[in-house]
């Protein structure tokens, strides 16, 4: 049964009630979210990091899978917009006793919440919930499906550095097969006109990915030669059942991004990584902490992007974001 939405996004971008993925968004909508994030960046630089934009809204962060960056970033975004927030993890909640996702959400709704931010190990969990509850639902990562706010902060970081997304050459390196981040980034980058490549061991590249218009590069040296942005993915040890790579040492030898490899880049190259990093496996410390790295700016942008998404789903518009952050509309 599909519940009738009550928080049916009156945002100026037509996003609708929920944000469950980037696959269904247009470039105008994606760039509109990034534009909305711009004025919100400044709030985090103030001495008092709080504006009354979401005063009176109640948001539940339902994180049923581990997270550091996404959970804390959403919580900062919500608190900086003056929402009331509650955090729920599976440990210590009735999920441990076998309560279903929908029952958990309906009980939260009975306490009159407005939004749910959900991370779940199952692909489709966010949409499943969005179809069944009237609150706004934001996907904070669902299995191997999508992680839309991660991709939005990645796009904002690329746009900040290169001035645009269209036409830019971005290569995603590593475990593309198991990565919801890769999936959301590919949708977002392609939709906004970037050239996208992937690089990694054949076992970690999804079959048929070329049909999306993505180029497959087999050597990391080729990727470094081609790309303006190298997006390095974590080797997801927890999602690998079966031998996808012979050993981590071998992965590092053939695909690890090192200073020596980057120094052979023909031009400027920016390094992004969604975290958490396996230093010495997919990325060396010299690179993670070096002049190429935009990894911490990605984290900073995450708060502004999540503020923008919360604001838009609550009915805000990109045009009003600048005045809203001052006046708290
Ligand atoms: N990038 C990301 O999703 O990190 P967390 O798992 O720490 O939230």
mmCIF file of C-alpha atoms and ligand atoms in Angstrom:
data_model
loop_
_atom_site.group_PDB
_atom_site.id
_atom_site.type_symbol
_atom_site.label_atom_id
_atom_site.label_comp_id
_atom_site.label_asym_id
_atom_site.label_seq_id
_atom_site.Cartn_x
_atom_site.Cartn_y
_atom_site.Cartn_z
ATOM 1 C CA UNK A 1 0.000 0.000 0.000
ATOM 2 C CA UNK A 2 1.319 3.462 -0.843
ATOM 3 C CA UNK A 3 0.654 6.193 1.703
ATOM 4 C CA UNK A 4 -0.524 9.565 0.461
ATOM 5 C CA UNK A 5 2.416 11.953 0.836
ATOM 6 C CA UNK A 6 1.886 14.890 3.142
ATOM 7 C CA UNK A 7 5.347 16.377 2.754
ATOM 8 C CA UNK A 8 5.172 16.342 -1.044
ATOM 9 C CA UNK A 9 8.158 18.562 -1.831
ATOM 10 C CA UNK A 10 7.056 22.043 -2.768
ATOM 11 C CA UNK A 11 10.702 22.768 -3.617
ATOM 12 C CA UNK A 12 11.547 24.932 -6.586
ATOM 13 C CA UNK A 13 13.325 22.060 -8.353
ATOM 14 C CA UNK A 14 10.506 19.531 -8.529
ATOM 15 C CA UNK A 15 12.445 16.957 -6.538
ATOM 16 C CA UNK A 16 9.250 15.585 -5.042
ATOM 17 C CA UNK A 17 8.907 14.168 -1.534
ATOM 18 C CA UNK A 18 12.127 12.157 -1.305
ATOM 19 C CA UNK A 19 15.721 11.866 -2.437
ATOM 20 C CA UNK A 20 16.424 8.175 -2.966
ATOM 21 C CA UNK A 21 18.889 8.365 -5.855
ATOM 22 C CA UNK A 22 20.380 10.478 -8.631
ATOM 23 C CA UNK A 23 19.310 8.128 -11.441
ATOM 24 C CA UNK A 24 15.979 9.897 -11.903
ATOM 25 C CA UNK A 25 17.229 13.486 -11.603
ATOM 26 C CA UNK A 26 17.977 15.918 -14.421
ATOM 27 C CA UNK A 27 21.166 17.957 -14.643
ATOM 28 C CA UNK A 28 19.114 21.085 -13.833
ATOM 29 C CA UNK A 29 17.915 19.471 -10.618
ATOM 30 C CA UNK A 30 21.410 18.280 -9.683
ATOM 31 C CA UNK A 31 23.033 21.653 -10.405
ATOM 32 C CA UNK A 32 20.095 23.318 -8.614
ATOM 33 C CA UNK A 33 20.915 21.363 -5.444
ATOM 34 C CA UNK A 34 24.588 22.370 -5.772
ATOM 35 C CA UNK A 35 23.567 26.022 -6.281
ATOM 36 C CA UNK A 36 21.390 25.809 -3.164
ATOM 37 C CA UNK A 37 24.365 24.432 -1.197
ATOM 38 C CA UNK A 38 26.527 27.472 -2.090
ATOM 39 C CA UNK A 39 24.964 29.971 0.349
ATOM 40 C CA UNK A 40 24.771 27.305 3.057
ATOM 41 C CA UNK A 41 28.570 26.803 3.031
ATOM 42 C CA UNK A 42 29.061 30.072 4.889
ATOM 43 C CA UNK A 43 26.924 29.030 7.887
ATOM 44 C CA UNK A 44 29.551 26.466 8.924
ATOM 45 C CA UNK A 45 32.228 29.213 8.960
ATOM 46 C CA UNK A 46 30.334 31.384 11.458
ATOM 47 C CA UNK A 47 31.102 31.564 15.167
ATOM 48 C CA UNK A 48 27.493 30.604 15.902
ATOM 49 C CA UNK A 49 26.725 27.912 13.324
ATOM 50 C CA UNK A 50 22.952 27.988 13.462
ATOM 51 C CA UNK A 51 20.095 29.466 11.428
ATOM 52 C CA UNK A 52 16.365 28.913 11.992
ATOM 53 C CA UNK A 53 15.570 27.486 8.517
ATOM 54 C CA UNK A 54 14.164 24.141 9.771
ATOM 55 C CA UNK A 55 12.985 25.269 13.200
ATOM 56 C CA UNK A 56 10.112 23.042 14.353
ATOM 57 C CA UNK A 57 10.980 20.142 11.994
ATOM 58 C CA UNK A 58 11.745 16.740 13.513
ATOM 59 C CA UNK A 59 14.232 14.534 11.672
ATOM 60 C CA UNK A 60 15.110 10.917 12.435
ATOM 61 C CA UNK A 61 18.512 9.599 11.375
ATOM 62 C CA UNK A 62 17.895 5.863 11.013
ATOM 63 C CA UNK A 63 21.335 4.354 10.476
ATOM 64 C CA UNK A 64 21.022 0.574 10.359
ATOM 65 C CA UNK A 65 24.549 0.136 8.938
ATOM 66 C CA UNK A 66 27.814 1.700 10.199
ATOM 67 C CA UNK A 67 28.693 5.278 9.202
ATOM 68 C CA UNK A 68 30.957 8.054 10.432
ATOM 69 C CA UNK A 69 30.943 10.823 7.803
ATOM 70 C CA UNK A 70 27.383 10.579 6.483
ATOM 71 C CA UNK A 71 25.659 10.237 9.850
ATOM 72 C CA UNK A 72 27.609 13.040 11.508
ATOM 73 C CA UNK A 73 27.381 15.262 8.437
ATOM 74 C CA UNK A 74 23.566 14.893 8.331
ATOM 75 C CA UNK A 75 23.373 15.568 12.043
ATOM 76 C CA UNK A 76 25.474 18.735 11.718
ATOM 77 C CA UNK A 77 23.398 19.859 8.736
ATOM 78 C CA UNK A 78 20.137 19.325 10.632
ATOM 79 C CA UNK A 79 21.375 21.035 13.799
ATOM 80 C CA UNK A 80 22.817 23.983 11.870
ATOM 81 C CA UNK A 81 19.367 24.460 10.311
ATOM 82 C CA UNK A 82 17.778 24.232 13.824
ATOM 83 C CA UNK A 83 15.841 20.991 13.250
ATOM 84 C CA UNK A 84 15.177 18.648 16.170
ATOM 85 C CA UNK A 85 17.028 15.379 15.545
ATOM 86 C CA UNK A 86 16.919 11.842 16.866
ATOM 87 C CA UNK A 87 19.526 9.194 16.003
ATOM 88 C CA UNK A 88 18.646 5.516 15.812
ATOM 89 C CA UNK A 89 21.079 2.652 15.200
ATOM 90 C CA UNK A 90 20.145 -1.015 15.013
ATOM 91 C CA UNK A 91 22.107 -1.768 18.196
ATOM 92 C CA UNK A 92 19.908 -0.866 21.138
ATOM 93 C CA UNK A 93 16.709 -0.441 19.061
ATOM 94 C CA UNK A 94 13.844 -2.887 18.498
ATOM 95 C CA UNK A 95 15.360 -3.721 15.071
ATOM 96 C CA UNK A 96 17.570 -6.084 17.128
ATOM 97 C CA UNK A 97 14.385 -7.847 18.265
ATOM 98 C CA UNK A 98 13.254 -8.344 14.665
ATOM 99 C CA UNK A 99 10.987 -5.316 14.174
ATOM 100 C CA UNK A 100 10.455 -4.603 10.460
ATOM 101 C CA UNK A 101 11.638 -1.400 8.781
ATOM 102 C CA UNK A 102 8.081 -0.260 8.060
ATOM 103 C CA UNK A 103 6.915 -0.949 11.622
ATOM 104 C CA UNK A 104 9.864 1.025 12.995
ATOM 105 C CA UNK A 105 9.081 3.927 10.647
ATOM 106 C CA UNK A 106 5.335 3.881 11.359
ATOM 107 C CA UNK A 107 6.014 4.017 15.086
ATOM 108 C CA UNK A 108 8.297 7.006 14.515
ATOM 109 C CA UNK A 109 5.575 8.652 12.433
ATOM 110 C CA UNK A 110 3.100 8.104 15.253
ATOM 111 C CA UNK A 111 5.378 10.468 17.200
ATOM 112 C CA UNK A 112 4.908 13.055 14.407
ATOM 113 C CA UNK A 113 8.235 13.227 12.623
ATOM 114 C CA UNK A 114 8.826 15.144 9.372
ATOM 115 C CA UNK A 115 11.826 13.462 7.719
ATOM 116 C CA UNK A 116 13.780 10.214 7.838
ATOM 117 C CA UNK A 117 17.399 9.886 6.751
ATOM 118 C CA UNK A 118 18.055 6.195 6.242
ATOM 119 C CA UNK A 119 21.125 4.046 5.743
ATOM 120 C CA UNK A 120 20.420 0.362 5.197
ATOM 121 C CA UNK A 121 22.310 -2.674 3.947
ATOM 122 C CA UNK A 122 19.572 -3.586 1.432
ATOM 123 C CA UNK A 123 19.383 -2.008 -2.022
ATOM 124 C CA UNK A 124 15.990 -0.342 -2.409
ATOM 125 C CA UNK A 125 15.319 0.103 1.325
ATOM 126 C CA UNK A 126 15.040 3.909 1.058
ATOM 127 C CA UNK A 127 12.520 3.769 -1.817
ATOM 128 C CA UNK A 128 10.594 0.991 -0.066
ATOM 129 C CA UNK A 129 10.207 3.277 2.951
ATOM 130 C CA UNK A 130 9.511 6.379 0.856
ATOM 131 C CA UNK A 131 6.601 4.568 -0.838
ATOM 132 C CA UNK A 132 5.044 3.698 2.502
ATOM 133 C CA UNK A 133 5.349 6.709 4.800
ATOM 134 C CA UNK A 134 4.294 10.330 4.296
ATOM 135 C CA UNK A 135 7.517 11.794 5.780
ATOM 136 C CA UNK A 136 10.290 12.910 3.446
ATOM 137 C CA UNK A 137 12.868 10.122 3.024
ATOM 138 C CA UNK A 138 16.533 10.737 2.188
ATOM 139 C CA UNK A 139 18.758 7.842 1.163
ATOM 140 C CA UNK A 140 22.049 7.899 3.078
ATOM 141 C CA UNK A 141 23.269 4.730 1.318
ATOM 142 C CA UNK A 142 21.270 1.563 0.534
ATOM 143 C CA UNK A 143 23.262 -1.602 -0.071
ATOM 144 C CA UNK A 144 24.998 -1.523 -3.430
ATOM 145 C CA UNK A 145 22.341 0.737 -4.980
ATOM 146 C CA UNK A 146 22.900 4.496 -4.447
ATOM 147 C CA UNK A 147 24.386 7.088 -2.078
ATOM 148 C CA UNK A 148 22.996 10.290 -3.616
ATOM 149 C CA UNK A 149 24.233 12.886 -1.120
ATOM 150 C CA UNK A 150 27.788 11.495 -1.390
ATOM 151 C CA UNK A 151 27.665 11.970 -5.162
ATOM 152 C CA UNK A 152 26.233 15.483 -4.760
ATOM 153 C CA UNK A 153 29.084 16.513 -2.464
ATOM 154 C CA UNK A 154 31.540 14.956 -4.921
ATOM 155 C CA UNK A 155 30.035 16.963 -7.776
ATOM 156 C CA UNK A 156 30.154 20.149 -5.720
ATOM 157 C CA UNK A 157 33.836 19.523 -4.910
ATOM 158 C CA UNK A 158 34.644 18.913 -8.587
ATOM 159 C CA UNK A 159 32.730 22.052 -9.606
ATOM 160 C CA UNK A 160 34.522 24.102 -6.918
ATOM 161 C CA UNK A 161 37.933 22.951 -8.197
ATOM 162 C CA UNK A 162 37.373 22.880 -11.965
ATOM 163 C CA UNK A 163 34.616 25.482 -12.359
ATOM 164 C CA UNK A 164 32.261 23.086 -14.152
ATOM 165 C CA UNK A 165 31.214 19.458 -14.442
ATOM 166 C CA UNK A 166 30.300 19.275 -18.131
ATOM 167 C CA UNK A 167 33.126 17.986 -20.293
ATOM 168 C CA UNK A 168 35.415 17.114 -17.347
ATOM 169 C CA UNK A 169 37.263 13.800 -17.395
ATOM 170 C CA UNK A 170 36.593 11.788 -14.222
ATOM 171 C CA UNK A 171 37.926 8.264 -13.682
ATOM 172 C CA UNK A 172 36.585 6.115 -10.846
ATOM 173 C CA UNK A 173 39.256 3.652 -9.710
ATOM 174 C CA UNK A 174 38.769 0.487 -7.699
ATOM 175 C CA UNK A 175 35.860 -1.582 -6.492
ATOM 176 C CA UNK A 176 33.158 -0.184 -8.796
ATOM 177 C CA UNK A 177 31.204 -3.461 -8.656
ATOM 178 C CA UNK A 178 30.259 -3.196 -4.969
ATOM 179 C CA UNK A 179 30.034 0.588 -4.786
ATOM 180 C CA UNK A 180 26.804 2.555 -4.335
ATOM 181 C CA UNK A 181 28.970 5.685 -4.414
ATOM 182 C CA UNK A 182 30.229 4.788 -7.907
ATOM 183 C CA UNK A 183 26.675 4.172 -9.096
ATOM 184 C CA UNK A 184 25.408 7.567 -7.859
ATOM 185 C CA UNK A 185 28.507 9.379 -9.119
ATOM 186 C CA UNK A 186 28.184 7.806 -12.559
ATOM 187 C CA UNK A 187 24.520 8.890 -12.821
ATOM 188 C CA UNK A 188 25.289 12.412 -11.602
ATOM 189 C CA UNK A 189 28.423 12.935 -13.680
ATOM 190 C CA UNK A 190 26.916 11.549 -16.884
ATOM 191 C CA UNK A 191 23.704 13.511 -16.435
ATOM 192 C CA UNK A 192 25.735 16.709 -16.054
ATOM 193 C CA UNK A 193 27.844 16.045 -19.142
ATOM 194 C CA UNK A 194 31.142 14.786 -17.676
ATOM 195 C CA UNK A 195 33.218 12.149 -19.439
ATOM 196 C CA UNK A 196 33.381 9.131 -17.129
ATOM 197 C CA UNK A 197 35.812 6.223 -17.046
ATOM 198 C CA UNK A 198 36.308 3.388 -14.579
ATOM 199 C CA UNK A 199 39.490 1.467 -13.820
ATOM 200 C CA UNK A 200 40.177 -1.629 -11.747
ATOM 201 C CA UNK A 201 40.610 -5.387 -11.840
ATOM 202 C CA UNK A 202 38.085 -6.966 -14.257
ATOM 203 C CA UNK A 203 36.441 -8.757 -11.314
ATOM 204 C CA UNK A 204 35.556 -5.387 -9.735
ATOM 205 C CA UNK A 205 34.107 -3.709 -12.851
ATOM 206 C CA UNK A 206 30.390 -4.417 -13.540
ATOM 207 C CA UNK A 207 29.763 -6.281 -16.805
ATOM 208 C CA UNK A 208 28.218 -4.086 -19.494
ATOM 209 C CA UNK A 209 29.102 -0.772 -17.844
ATOM 210 C CA UNK A 210 30.213 0.515 -21.283
ATOM 211 C CA UNK A 211 26.542 0.488 -22.312
ATOM 212 C CA UNK A 212 26.039 3.474 -19.990
ATOM 213 C CA UNK A 213 28.626 5.413 -21.987
ATOM 214 C CA UNK A 214 31.410 4.769 -19.466
ATOM 215 C CA UNK A 215 34.936 4.009 -20.732
ATOM 216 C CA UNK A 216 36.773 1.097 -19.128
ATOM 217 C CA UNK A 217 40.509 1.553 -18.563
ATOM 218 C CA UNK A 218 42.486 -1.487 -17.480
ATOM 219 C CA UNK A 219 45.645 0.184 -16.105
ATOM 220 C CA UNK A 220 45.817 2.838 -13.403
ATOM 221 C CA UNK A 221 48.647 4.533 -15.340
ATOM 222 C CA UNK A 222 46.227 5.035 -18.263
ATOM 223 C CA UNK A 223 43.637 6.465 -15.843
ATOM 224 C CA UNK A 224 46.170 8.963 -14.438
ATOM 225 C CA UNK A 225 47.198 9.986 -17.940
ATOM 226 C CA UNK A 226 43.570 10.563 -19.027
ATOM 227 C CA UNK A 227 41.796 12.019 -15.981
ATOM 228 C CA UNK A 228 41.433 15.485 -14.490
ATOM 229 C CA UNK A 229 39.798 13.884 -11.443
ATOM 230 C CA UNK A 230 40.720 10.487 -10.049
ATOM 231 C CA UNK A 231 37.955 9.210 -7.767
ATOM 232 C CA UNK A 232 39.490 6.438 -5.675
ATOM 233 C CA UNK A 233 37.170 3.880 -4.109
ATOM 234 C CA UNK A 234 37.702 1.842 -1.009
ATOM 235 C CA UNK A 235 38.303 -1.867 -1.407
ATOM 236 C CA UNK A 236 35.139 -3.054 0.333
ATOM 237 C CA UNK A 237 36.400 -6.058 2.213
ATOM 238 C CA UNK A 238 33.032 -6.541 3.955
ATOM 239 C CA UNK A 239 31.169 -6.921 0.619
ATOM 240 C CA UNK A 240 33.617 -9.320 -1.012
ATOM 241 C CA UNK A 241 32.516 -12.886 -0.718
ATOM 242 C CA UNK A 242 34.874 -14.864 -2.926
ATOM 243 C CA UNK A 243 38.267 -13.918 -4.271
ATOM 244 C CA UNK A 244 37.734 -10.712 -6.256
ATOM 245 C CA UNK A 245 41.400 -9.751 -5.799
ATOM 246 C CA UNK A 246 44.242 -12.201 -5.122
ATOM 247 C CA UNK A 247 45.590 -10.119 -2.210
ATOM 248 C CA UNK A 248 45.531 -6.546 -0.967
ATOM 249 C CA UNK A 249 49.280 -6.303 -1.532
ATOM 250 C CA UNK A 250 48.793 -7.263 -5.170
ATOM 251 C CA UNK A 251 45.903 -4.797 -5.524
ATOM 252 C CA UNK A 252 48.153 -2.025 -4.200
ATOM 253 C CA UNK A 253 50.943 -3.005 -6.597
ATOM 254 C CA UNK A 254 48.757 -2.809 -9.707
ATOM 255 C CA UNK A 255 46.013 -0.289 -8.821
ATOM 256 C CA UNK A 256 47.158 1.595 -5.711
ATOM 257 C CA UNK A 257 47.480 5.356 -6.282
ATOM 258 C CA UNK A 258 50.935 6.444 -5.164
ATOM 259 C CA UNK A 259 52.948 9.663 -5.337
ATOM 260 C CA UNK A 260 55.287 8.057 -7.903
ATOM 261 C CA UNK A 261 52.343 7.288 -10.173
ATOM 262 C CA UNK A 262 50.741 10.718 -9.786
ATOM 263 C CA UNK A 263 54.003 12.535 -10.485
ATOM 264 C CA UNK A 264 53.793 11.122 -14.007
ATOM 265 C CA UNK A 265 50.396 12.796 -14.644
ATOM 266 C CA UNK A 266 50.616 15.037 -17.733
ATOM 267 C CA UNK A 267 48.619 17.853 -16.067
ATOM 268 C CA UNK A 268 46.844 18.818 -12.858
ATOM 269 C CA UNK A 269 44.911 15.992 -11.301
ATOM 270 C CA UNK A 270 42.565 16.114 -8.307
ATOM 271 C CA UNK A 271 42.112 13.162 -5.963
ATOM 272 C CA UNK A 272 38.754 12.374 -4.385
ATOM 273 C CA UNK A 273 37.843 9.492 -2.065
ATOM 274 C CA UNK A 274 34.521 8.979 -0.242
ATOM 275 C CA UNK A 275 36.132 7.466 2.864
ATOM 276 C CA UNK A 276 36.808 5.505 4.909
ATOM 277 C CA UNK A 277 40.233 4.993 3.300
ATOM 278 C CA UNK A 278 42.405 1.909 3.394
ATOM 279 C CA UNK A 279 45.771 3.673 3.412
ATOM 280 C CA UNK A 280 48.436 1.574 1.735
ATOM 281 C CA UNK A 281 45.831 -0.393 -0.251
ATOM 282 C CA UNK A 282 43.906 1.783 -2.750
ATOM 283 C CA UNK A 283 45.630 5.043 -1.762
ATOM 284 C CA UNK A 284 49.008 5.858 -0.247
ATOM 285 C CA UNK A 285 49.291 8.369 2.592
ATOM 286 C CA UNK A 286 51.458 10.656 0.426
ATOM 287 C CA UNK A 287 48.466 11.012 -1.894
ATOM 288 C CA UNK A 288 45.708 11.167 0.730
ATOM 289 C CA UNK A 289 47.527 13.961 2.560
ATOM 290 C CA UNK A 290 49.266 15.511 -0.462
ATOM 291 C CA UNK A 291 48.642 18.549 -2.663
ATOM 292 C CA UNK A 292 46.345 16.623 -5.061
ATOM 293 C CA UNK A 293 43.895 15.665 -2.342
ATOM 294 C CA UNK A 294 40.374 17.133 -2.083
ATOM 295 C CA UNK A 295 39.298 14.504 0.427
ATOM 296 C CA UNK A 296 38.728 16.877 3.358
ATOM 297 C CA UNK A 297 37.049 19.566 1.192
ATOM 298 C CA UNK A 298 34.641 16.775 0.158
ATOM 299 C CA UNK A 299 33.746 16.266 3.826
ATOM 300 C CA UNK A 300 33.281 20.014 4.367
ATOM 301 C CA UNK A 301 31.015 20.233 1.296
ATOM 302 C CA UNK A 302 28.994 17.292 2.602
ATOM 303 C CA UNK A 303 27.445 19.432 5.333
ATOM 304 C CA UNK A 304 26.383 22.197 2.899
ATOM 305 C CA UNK A 305 24.968 19.719 0.364
ATOM 306 C CA UNK A 306 22.940 17.944 3.050
ATOM 307 C CA UNK A 307 21.658 21.293 4.335
ATOM 308 C CA UNK A 308 20.551 22.057 0.768
ATOM 309 C CA UNK A 309 18.753 18.722 0.365
ATOM 310 C CA UNK A 310 16.974 19.077 3.728
ATOM 311 C CA UNK A 311 15.988 22.657 2.921
ATOM 312 C CA UNK A 312 14.679 21.797 -0.567
ATOM 313 C CA UNK A 313 12.666 18.764 0.549
ATOM 314 C CA UNK A 314 11.145 20.933 3.288
ATOM 315 C CA UNK A 315 9.807 23.187 0.516
ATOM 316 C CA UNK A 316 12.657 25.648 -0.050
ATOM 317 C CA UNK A 317 13.854 26.884 -3.425
ATOM 318 C CA UNK A 318 17.344 27.694 -4.755
ATOM 319 C CA UNK A 319 16.353 31.335 -5.340
ATOM 320 C CA UNK A 320 15.307 31.796 -1.714
ATOM 321 C CA UNK A 321 18.258 29.965 -0.105
ATOM 322 C CA UNK A 322 20.398 33.096 0.354
ATOM 323 C CA UNK A 323 17.643 35.094 2.075
ATOM 324 C CA UNK A 324 16.313 32.010 3.945
ATOM 325 C CA UNK A 325 19.629 31.441 5.675
ATOM 326 C CA UNK A 326 19.559 34.997 7.027
ATOM 327 C CA UNK A 327 15.852 35.274 7.807
ATOM 328 C CA UNK A 328 15.036 31.655 8.559
ATOM 329 C CA UNK A 329 12.063 31.430 6.195
HETATM 330 N N1 LIG B 1 31.364 8.223 2.547
HETATM 331 C C1 LIG B 1 30.635 7.539 3.443
HETATM 332 O O1 LIG B 1 29.512 7.114 3.194
HETATM 333 O O2 LIG B 1 31.254 7.381 4.654
HETATM 334 P P1 LIG B 1 30.567 6.740 5.935
HETATM 335 O O3 LIG B 1 30.358 5.285 5.654
HETATM 336 O O4 LIG B 1 31.537 6.993 7.075
HETATM 337 O O5 LIG B 1 29.264 7.438 6.164
#
